[in-house]
mmCIF file of C-alpha atoms and ligand atoms in Angstrom:
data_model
loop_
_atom_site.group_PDB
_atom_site.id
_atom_site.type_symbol
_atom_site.label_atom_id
_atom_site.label_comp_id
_atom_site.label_asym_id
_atom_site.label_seq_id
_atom_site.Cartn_x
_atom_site.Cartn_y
_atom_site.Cartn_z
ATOM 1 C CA UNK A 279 3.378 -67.883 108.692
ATOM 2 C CA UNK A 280 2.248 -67.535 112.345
ATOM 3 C CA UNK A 281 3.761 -69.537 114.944
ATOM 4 C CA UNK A 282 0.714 -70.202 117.404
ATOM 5 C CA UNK A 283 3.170 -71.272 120.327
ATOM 6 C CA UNK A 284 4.614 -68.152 120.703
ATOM 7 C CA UNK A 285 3.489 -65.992 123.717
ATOM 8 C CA UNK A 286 3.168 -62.789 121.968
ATOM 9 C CA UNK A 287 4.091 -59.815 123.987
ATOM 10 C CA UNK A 288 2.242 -56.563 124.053
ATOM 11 C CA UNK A 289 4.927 -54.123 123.523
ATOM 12 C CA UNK A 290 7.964 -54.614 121.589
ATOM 13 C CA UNK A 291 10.732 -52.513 121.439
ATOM 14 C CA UNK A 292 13.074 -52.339 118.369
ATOM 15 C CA UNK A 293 16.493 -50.330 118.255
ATOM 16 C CA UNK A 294 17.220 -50.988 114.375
ATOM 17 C CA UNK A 295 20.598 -50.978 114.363
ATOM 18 C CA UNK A 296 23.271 -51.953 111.148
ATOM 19 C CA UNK A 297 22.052 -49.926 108.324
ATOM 20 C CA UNK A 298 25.125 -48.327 107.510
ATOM 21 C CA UNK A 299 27.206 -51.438 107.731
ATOM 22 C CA UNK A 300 24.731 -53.395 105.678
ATOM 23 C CA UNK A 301 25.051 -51.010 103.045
ATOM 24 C CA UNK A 302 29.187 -50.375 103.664
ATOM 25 C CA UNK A 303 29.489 -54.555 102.951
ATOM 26 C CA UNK A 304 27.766 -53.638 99.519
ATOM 27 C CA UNK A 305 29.737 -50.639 98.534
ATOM 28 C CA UNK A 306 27.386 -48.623 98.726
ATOM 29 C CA UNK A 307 26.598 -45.189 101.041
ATOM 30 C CA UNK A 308 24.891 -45.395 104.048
ATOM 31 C CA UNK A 309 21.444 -43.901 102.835
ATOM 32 C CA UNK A 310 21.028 -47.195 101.119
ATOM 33 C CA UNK A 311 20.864 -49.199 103.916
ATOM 34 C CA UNK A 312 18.558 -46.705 105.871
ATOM 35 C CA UNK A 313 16.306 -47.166 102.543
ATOM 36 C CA UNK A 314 16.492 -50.875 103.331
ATOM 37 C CA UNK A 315 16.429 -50.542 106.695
ATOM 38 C CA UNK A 316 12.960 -48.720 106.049
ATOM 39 C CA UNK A 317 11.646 -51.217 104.018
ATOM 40 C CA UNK A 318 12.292 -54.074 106.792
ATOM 41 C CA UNK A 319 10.847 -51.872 109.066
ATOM 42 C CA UNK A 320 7.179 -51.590 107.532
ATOM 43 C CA UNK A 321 7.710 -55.665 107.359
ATOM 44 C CA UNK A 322 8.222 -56.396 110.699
ATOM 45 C CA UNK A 323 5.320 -53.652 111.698
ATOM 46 C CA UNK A 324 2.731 -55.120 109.420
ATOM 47 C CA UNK A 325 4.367 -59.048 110.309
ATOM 48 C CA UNK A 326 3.732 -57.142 114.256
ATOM 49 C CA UNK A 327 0.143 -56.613 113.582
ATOM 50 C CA UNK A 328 -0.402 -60.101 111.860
ATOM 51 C CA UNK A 329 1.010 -61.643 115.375
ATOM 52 C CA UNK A 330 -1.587 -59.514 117.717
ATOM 53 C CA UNK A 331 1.197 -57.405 119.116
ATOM 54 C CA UNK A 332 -0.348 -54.158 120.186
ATOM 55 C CA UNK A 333 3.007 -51.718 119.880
ATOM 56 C CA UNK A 334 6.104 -51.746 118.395
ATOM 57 C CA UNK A 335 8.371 -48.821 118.821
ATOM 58 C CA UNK A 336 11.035 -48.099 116.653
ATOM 59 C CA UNK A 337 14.058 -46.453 117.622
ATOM 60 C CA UNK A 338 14.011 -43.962 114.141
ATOM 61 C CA UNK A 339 16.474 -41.294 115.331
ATOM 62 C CA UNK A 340 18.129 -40.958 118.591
ATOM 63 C CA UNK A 341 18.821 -37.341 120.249
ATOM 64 C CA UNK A 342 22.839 -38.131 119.641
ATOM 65 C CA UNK A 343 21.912 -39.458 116.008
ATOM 66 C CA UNK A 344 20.338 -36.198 115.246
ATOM 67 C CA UNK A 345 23.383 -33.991 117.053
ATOM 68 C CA UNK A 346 26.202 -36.131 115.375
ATOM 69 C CA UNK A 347 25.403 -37.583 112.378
ATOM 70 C CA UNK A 348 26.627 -35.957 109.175
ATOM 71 C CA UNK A 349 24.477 -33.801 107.436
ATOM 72 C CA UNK A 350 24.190 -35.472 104.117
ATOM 73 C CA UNK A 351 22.880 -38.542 106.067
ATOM 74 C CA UNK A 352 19.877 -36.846 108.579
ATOM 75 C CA UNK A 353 19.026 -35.277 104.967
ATOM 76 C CA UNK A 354 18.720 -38.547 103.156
ATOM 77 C CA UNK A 355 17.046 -39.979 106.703
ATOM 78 C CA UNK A 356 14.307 -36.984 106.661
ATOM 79 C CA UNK A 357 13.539 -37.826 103.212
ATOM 80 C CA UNK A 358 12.829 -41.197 104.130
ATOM 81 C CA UNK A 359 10.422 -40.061 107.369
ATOM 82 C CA UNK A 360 8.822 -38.173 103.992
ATOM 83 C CA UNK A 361 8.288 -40.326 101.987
ATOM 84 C CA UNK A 362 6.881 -43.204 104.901
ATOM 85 C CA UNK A 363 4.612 -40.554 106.556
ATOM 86 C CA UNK A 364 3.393 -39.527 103.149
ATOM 87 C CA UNK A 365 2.725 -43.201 101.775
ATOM 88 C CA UNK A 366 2.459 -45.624 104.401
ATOM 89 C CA UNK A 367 1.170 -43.942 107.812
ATOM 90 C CA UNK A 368 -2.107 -43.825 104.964
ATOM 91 C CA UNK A 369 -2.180 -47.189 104.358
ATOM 92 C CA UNK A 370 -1.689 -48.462 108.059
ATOM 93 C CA UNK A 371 -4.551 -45.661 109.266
ATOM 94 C CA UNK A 372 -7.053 -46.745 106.618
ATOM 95 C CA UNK A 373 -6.686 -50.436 108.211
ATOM 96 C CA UNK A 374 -7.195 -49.017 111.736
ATOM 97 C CA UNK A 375 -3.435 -48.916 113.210
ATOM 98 C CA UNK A 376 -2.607 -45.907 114.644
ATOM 99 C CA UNK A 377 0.945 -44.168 114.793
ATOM 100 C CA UNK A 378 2.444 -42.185 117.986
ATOM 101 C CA UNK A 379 5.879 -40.235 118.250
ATOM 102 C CA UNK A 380 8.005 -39.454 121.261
ATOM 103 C CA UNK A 381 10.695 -37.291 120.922
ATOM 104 C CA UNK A 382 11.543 -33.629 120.945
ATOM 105 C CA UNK A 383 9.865 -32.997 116.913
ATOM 106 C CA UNK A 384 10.825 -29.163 117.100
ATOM 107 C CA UNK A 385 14.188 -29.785 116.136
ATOM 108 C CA UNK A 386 13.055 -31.169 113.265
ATOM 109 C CA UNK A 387 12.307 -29.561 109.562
ATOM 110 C CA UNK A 388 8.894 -27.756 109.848
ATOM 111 C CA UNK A 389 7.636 -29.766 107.264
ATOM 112 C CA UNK A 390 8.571 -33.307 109.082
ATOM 113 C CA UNK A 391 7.101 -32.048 112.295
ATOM 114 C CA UNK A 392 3.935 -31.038 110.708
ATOM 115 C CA UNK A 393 3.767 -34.605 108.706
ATOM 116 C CA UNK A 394 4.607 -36.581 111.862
ATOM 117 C CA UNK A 395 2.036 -34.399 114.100
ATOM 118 C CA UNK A 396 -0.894 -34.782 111.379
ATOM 119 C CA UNK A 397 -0.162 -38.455 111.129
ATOM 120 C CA UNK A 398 -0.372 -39.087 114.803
ATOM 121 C CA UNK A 399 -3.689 -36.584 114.692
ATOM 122 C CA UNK A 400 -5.310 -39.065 112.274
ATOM 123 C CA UNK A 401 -5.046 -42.021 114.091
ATOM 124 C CA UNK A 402 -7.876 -43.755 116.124
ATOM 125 C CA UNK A 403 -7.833 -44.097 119.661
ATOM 126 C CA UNK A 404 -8.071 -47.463 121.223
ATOM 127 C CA UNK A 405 -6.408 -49.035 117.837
ATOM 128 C CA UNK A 406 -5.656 -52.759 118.079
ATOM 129 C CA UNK A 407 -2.087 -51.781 116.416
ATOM 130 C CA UNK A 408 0.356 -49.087 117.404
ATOM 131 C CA UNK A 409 3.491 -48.354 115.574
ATOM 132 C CA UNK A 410 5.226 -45.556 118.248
ATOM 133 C CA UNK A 411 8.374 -43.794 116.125
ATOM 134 C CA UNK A 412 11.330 -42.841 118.260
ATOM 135 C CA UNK A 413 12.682 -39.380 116.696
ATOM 136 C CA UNK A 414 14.648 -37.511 118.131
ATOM 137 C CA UNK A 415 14.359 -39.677 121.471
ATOM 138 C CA UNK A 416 16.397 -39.805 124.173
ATOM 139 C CA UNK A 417 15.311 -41.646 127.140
ATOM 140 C CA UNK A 418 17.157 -38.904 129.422
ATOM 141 C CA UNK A 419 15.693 -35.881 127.910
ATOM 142 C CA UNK A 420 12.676 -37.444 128.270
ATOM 143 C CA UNK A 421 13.069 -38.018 132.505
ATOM 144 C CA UNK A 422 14.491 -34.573 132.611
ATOM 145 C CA UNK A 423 11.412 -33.231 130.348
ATOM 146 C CA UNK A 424 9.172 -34.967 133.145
ATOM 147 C CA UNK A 425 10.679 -33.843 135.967
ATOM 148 C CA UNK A 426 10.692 -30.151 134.839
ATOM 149 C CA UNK A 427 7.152 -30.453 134.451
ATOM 150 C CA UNK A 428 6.580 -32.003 137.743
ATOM 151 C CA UNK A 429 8.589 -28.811 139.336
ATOM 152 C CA UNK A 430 6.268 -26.758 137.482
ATOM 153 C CA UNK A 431 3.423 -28.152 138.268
ATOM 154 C CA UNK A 432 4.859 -27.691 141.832
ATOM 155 C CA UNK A 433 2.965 -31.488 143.450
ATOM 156 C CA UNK A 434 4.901 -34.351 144.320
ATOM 157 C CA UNK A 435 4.009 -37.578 141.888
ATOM 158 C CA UNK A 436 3.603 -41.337 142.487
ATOM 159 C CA UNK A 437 4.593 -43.566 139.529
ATOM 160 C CA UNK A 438 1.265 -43.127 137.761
ATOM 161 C CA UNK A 439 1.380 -39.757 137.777
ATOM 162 C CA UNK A 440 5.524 -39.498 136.873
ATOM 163 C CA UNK A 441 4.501 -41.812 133.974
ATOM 164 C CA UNK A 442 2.019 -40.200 132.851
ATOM 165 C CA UNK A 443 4.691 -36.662 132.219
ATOM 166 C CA UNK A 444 6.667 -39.615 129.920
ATOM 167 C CA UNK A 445 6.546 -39.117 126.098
ATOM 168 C CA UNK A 446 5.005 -42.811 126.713
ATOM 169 C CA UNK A 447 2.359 -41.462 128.964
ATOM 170 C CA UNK A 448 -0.960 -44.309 127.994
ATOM 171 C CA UNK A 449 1.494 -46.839 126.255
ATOM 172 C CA UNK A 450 2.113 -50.037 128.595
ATOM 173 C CA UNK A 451 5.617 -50.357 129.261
ATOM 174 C CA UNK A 452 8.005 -52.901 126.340
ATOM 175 C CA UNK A 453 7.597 -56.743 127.364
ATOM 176 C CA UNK A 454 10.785 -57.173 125.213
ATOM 177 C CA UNK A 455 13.355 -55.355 123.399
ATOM 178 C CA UNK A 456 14.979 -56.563 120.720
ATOM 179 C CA UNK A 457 18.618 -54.606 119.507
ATOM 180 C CA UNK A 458 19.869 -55.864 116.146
ATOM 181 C CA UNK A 459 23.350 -54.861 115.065
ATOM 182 C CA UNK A 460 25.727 -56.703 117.509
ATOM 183 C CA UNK A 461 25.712 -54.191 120.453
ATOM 184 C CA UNK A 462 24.605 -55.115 123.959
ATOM 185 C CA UNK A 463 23.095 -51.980 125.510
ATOM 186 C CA UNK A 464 20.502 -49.861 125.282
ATOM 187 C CA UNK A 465 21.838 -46.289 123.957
ATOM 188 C CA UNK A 466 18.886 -43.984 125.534
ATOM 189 C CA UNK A 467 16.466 -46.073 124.840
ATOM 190 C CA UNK A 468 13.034 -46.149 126.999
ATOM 191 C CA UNK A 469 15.017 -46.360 129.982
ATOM 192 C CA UNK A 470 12.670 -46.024 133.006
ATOM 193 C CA UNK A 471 9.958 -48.056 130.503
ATOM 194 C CA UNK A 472 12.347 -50.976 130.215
ATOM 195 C CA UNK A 473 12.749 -51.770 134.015
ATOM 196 C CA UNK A 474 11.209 -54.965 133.531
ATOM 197 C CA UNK A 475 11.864 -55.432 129.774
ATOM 198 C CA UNK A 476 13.502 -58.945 128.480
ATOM 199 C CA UNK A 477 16.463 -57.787 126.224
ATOM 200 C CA UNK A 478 17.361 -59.552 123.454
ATOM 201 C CA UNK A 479 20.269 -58.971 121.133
ATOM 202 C CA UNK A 480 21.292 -60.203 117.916
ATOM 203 C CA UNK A 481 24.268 -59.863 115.425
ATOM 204 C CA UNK A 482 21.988 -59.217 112.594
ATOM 205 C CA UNK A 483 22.444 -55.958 110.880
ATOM 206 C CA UNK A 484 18.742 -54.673 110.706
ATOM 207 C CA UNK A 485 18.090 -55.124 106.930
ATOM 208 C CA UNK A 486 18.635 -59.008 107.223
ATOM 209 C CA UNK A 487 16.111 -59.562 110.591
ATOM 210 C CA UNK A 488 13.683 -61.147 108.675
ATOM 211 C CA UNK A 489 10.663 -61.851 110.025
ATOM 212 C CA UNK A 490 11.461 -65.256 110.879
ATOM 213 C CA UNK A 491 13.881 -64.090 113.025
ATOM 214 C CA UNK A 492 11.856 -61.712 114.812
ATOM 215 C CA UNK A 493 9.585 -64.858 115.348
ATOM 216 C CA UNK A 494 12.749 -66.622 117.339
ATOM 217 C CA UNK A 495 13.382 -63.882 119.548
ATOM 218 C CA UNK A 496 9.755 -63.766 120.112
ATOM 219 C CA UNK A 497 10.570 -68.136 120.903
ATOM 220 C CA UNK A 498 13.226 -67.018 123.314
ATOM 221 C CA UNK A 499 10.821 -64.566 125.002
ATOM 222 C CA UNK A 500 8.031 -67.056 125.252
ATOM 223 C CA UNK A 501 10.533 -69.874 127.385
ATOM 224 C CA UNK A 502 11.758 -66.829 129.684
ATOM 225 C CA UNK A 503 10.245 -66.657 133.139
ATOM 226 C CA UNK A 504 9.181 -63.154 133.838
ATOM 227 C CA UNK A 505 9.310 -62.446 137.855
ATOM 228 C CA UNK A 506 9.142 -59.222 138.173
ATOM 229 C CA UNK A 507 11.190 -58.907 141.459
ATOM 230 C CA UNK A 508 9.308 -61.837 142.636
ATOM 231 C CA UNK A 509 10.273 -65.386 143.500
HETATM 232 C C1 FPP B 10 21.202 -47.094 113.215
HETATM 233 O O1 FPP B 10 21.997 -47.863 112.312
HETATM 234 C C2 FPP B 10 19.993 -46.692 112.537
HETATM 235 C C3 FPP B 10 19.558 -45.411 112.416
HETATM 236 C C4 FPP B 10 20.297 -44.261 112.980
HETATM 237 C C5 FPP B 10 18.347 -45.067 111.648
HETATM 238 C C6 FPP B 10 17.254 -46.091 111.639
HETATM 239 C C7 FPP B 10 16.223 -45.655 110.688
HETATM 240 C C8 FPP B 10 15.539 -46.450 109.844
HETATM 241 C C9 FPP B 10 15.642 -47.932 109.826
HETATM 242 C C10 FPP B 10 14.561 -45.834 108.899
HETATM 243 C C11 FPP B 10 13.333 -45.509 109.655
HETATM 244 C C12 FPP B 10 12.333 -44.940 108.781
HETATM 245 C C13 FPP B 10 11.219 -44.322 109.200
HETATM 246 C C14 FPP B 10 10.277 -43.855 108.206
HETATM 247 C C15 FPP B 10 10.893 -44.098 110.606
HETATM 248 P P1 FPP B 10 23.366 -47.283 111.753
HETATM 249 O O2 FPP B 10 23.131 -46.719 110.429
HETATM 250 O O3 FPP B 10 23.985 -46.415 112.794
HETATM 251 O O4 FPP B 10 24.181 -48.588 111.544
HETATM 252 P P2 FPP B 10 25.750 -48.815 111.707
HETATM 253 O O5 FPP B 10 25.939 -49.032 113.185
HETATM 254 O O6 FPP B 10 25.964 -50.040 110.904
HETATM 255 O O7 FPP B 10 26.472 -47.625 111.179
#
């Protein structure tokens, strides 16, 4: 149910951490809890919509994730970016959402690139819903990426224009990012986007953020006062 005194923000940021413990506390590997993981995700996106949130950007796969994580595991993780851009990028384009990735895809299997790339090719401009997937992210290749293009291009840049060389480049920078998992920090997330963010962390491993719980860190976002450097 929708709480109508929330202030809902227009970005949220989510870094959906805990799978792997979640599924280690039931004996069982930690593909199992991505699976879950997967399925909370697509909960809290369409529960995002429902609220009037504009974009929610899920860290999928981090840069370090992808370099250090076990085989066996990006495997089973791929299959699950399969099987969701397969199944339910349709569903959320036929209701007018629209999906957008930032990351560095050609790392990726051919086939995932091409899914991700197609999906993000189908969707609408000016959607009232964005779901923005985090693969193979990393909020300092992504400064790097835009400065090497800015030395290419050979002109200096104001902020616009810097932002604009982002993988976010359009997308209004996170009102509020919400780490589940027990870790405070931000592990190359949207760094120069989250300047201004309100961070909130919770001990939750992702699987059990329930929607409900989403709705009380969007409580504790509504009583913060946002200043924005000013008094
Ligand atoms: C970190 O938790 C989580 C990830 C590396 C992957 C997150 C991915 C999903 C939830 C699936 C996304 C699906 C699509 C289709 C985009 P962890 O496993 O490192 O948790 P741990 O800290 O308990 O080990």
């Amino acid at each position: 149910m929708t709480d109508t005194r929330l202030a809902v923000p227009r970005h949220v940021g989510l870094i959906m951490d805990g799978n792997g413990r979640w599924a280690k506390l039931r004996h069982m590997p930690r593909s199992f809890g991505h699976n879950a993981g997967m399925n909370r995700m697509v909960g809290l996106a369409e529960h995002a919509r429902e609220l009037g949130i504009k974009y929610l950007t899920v860290y999928a796969l981090s840069t370090e994730n992808l370099a250090s994580r076990p085989q066996e595991e990006l495997d089973g993780l791929f299959n699950l970016f399969r099987k969701y851009f397969k199944s339910n990028v349709k569903k959320l384009l036929s209701r007018g959402a629209a999906v957008k990735i930032i990351g560095d895809l050609s790392a990726l299997p051919k086939d995932i690139e091409n899914l991700l790339k197609n999906g993000e090719a189908a969707s609408p401009e000016n959607a009232e819903f964005t779901i923005v997937f985090a693969i193979n992210y990393g909020a300092r290749s992504e400064i790097l990426r835009a400065c090497n293009i800015a030395v290419e291009n050979g002109k200096k840049l104001d902020f616009n224009g810097f932002e604009n060389l982002l993988y976010t480049g359009g997308i209004p920078e996170p009102d509020l990012i919400i780490r589940t998992g027990g870790e405070i920090r931000l592990s190359n997330f949207l760094a120069y986007q989250s300047a201004y963010a309100e961070l909130y962390f919770t001990d939750l491993l992702f699987p059990d953020f329930t929607d409900a719980e989403f709705d009380k860190a969007l409580r504790e976002f509504s009583a913060r006062e946002r200043r924005f450097g000013n008094i």
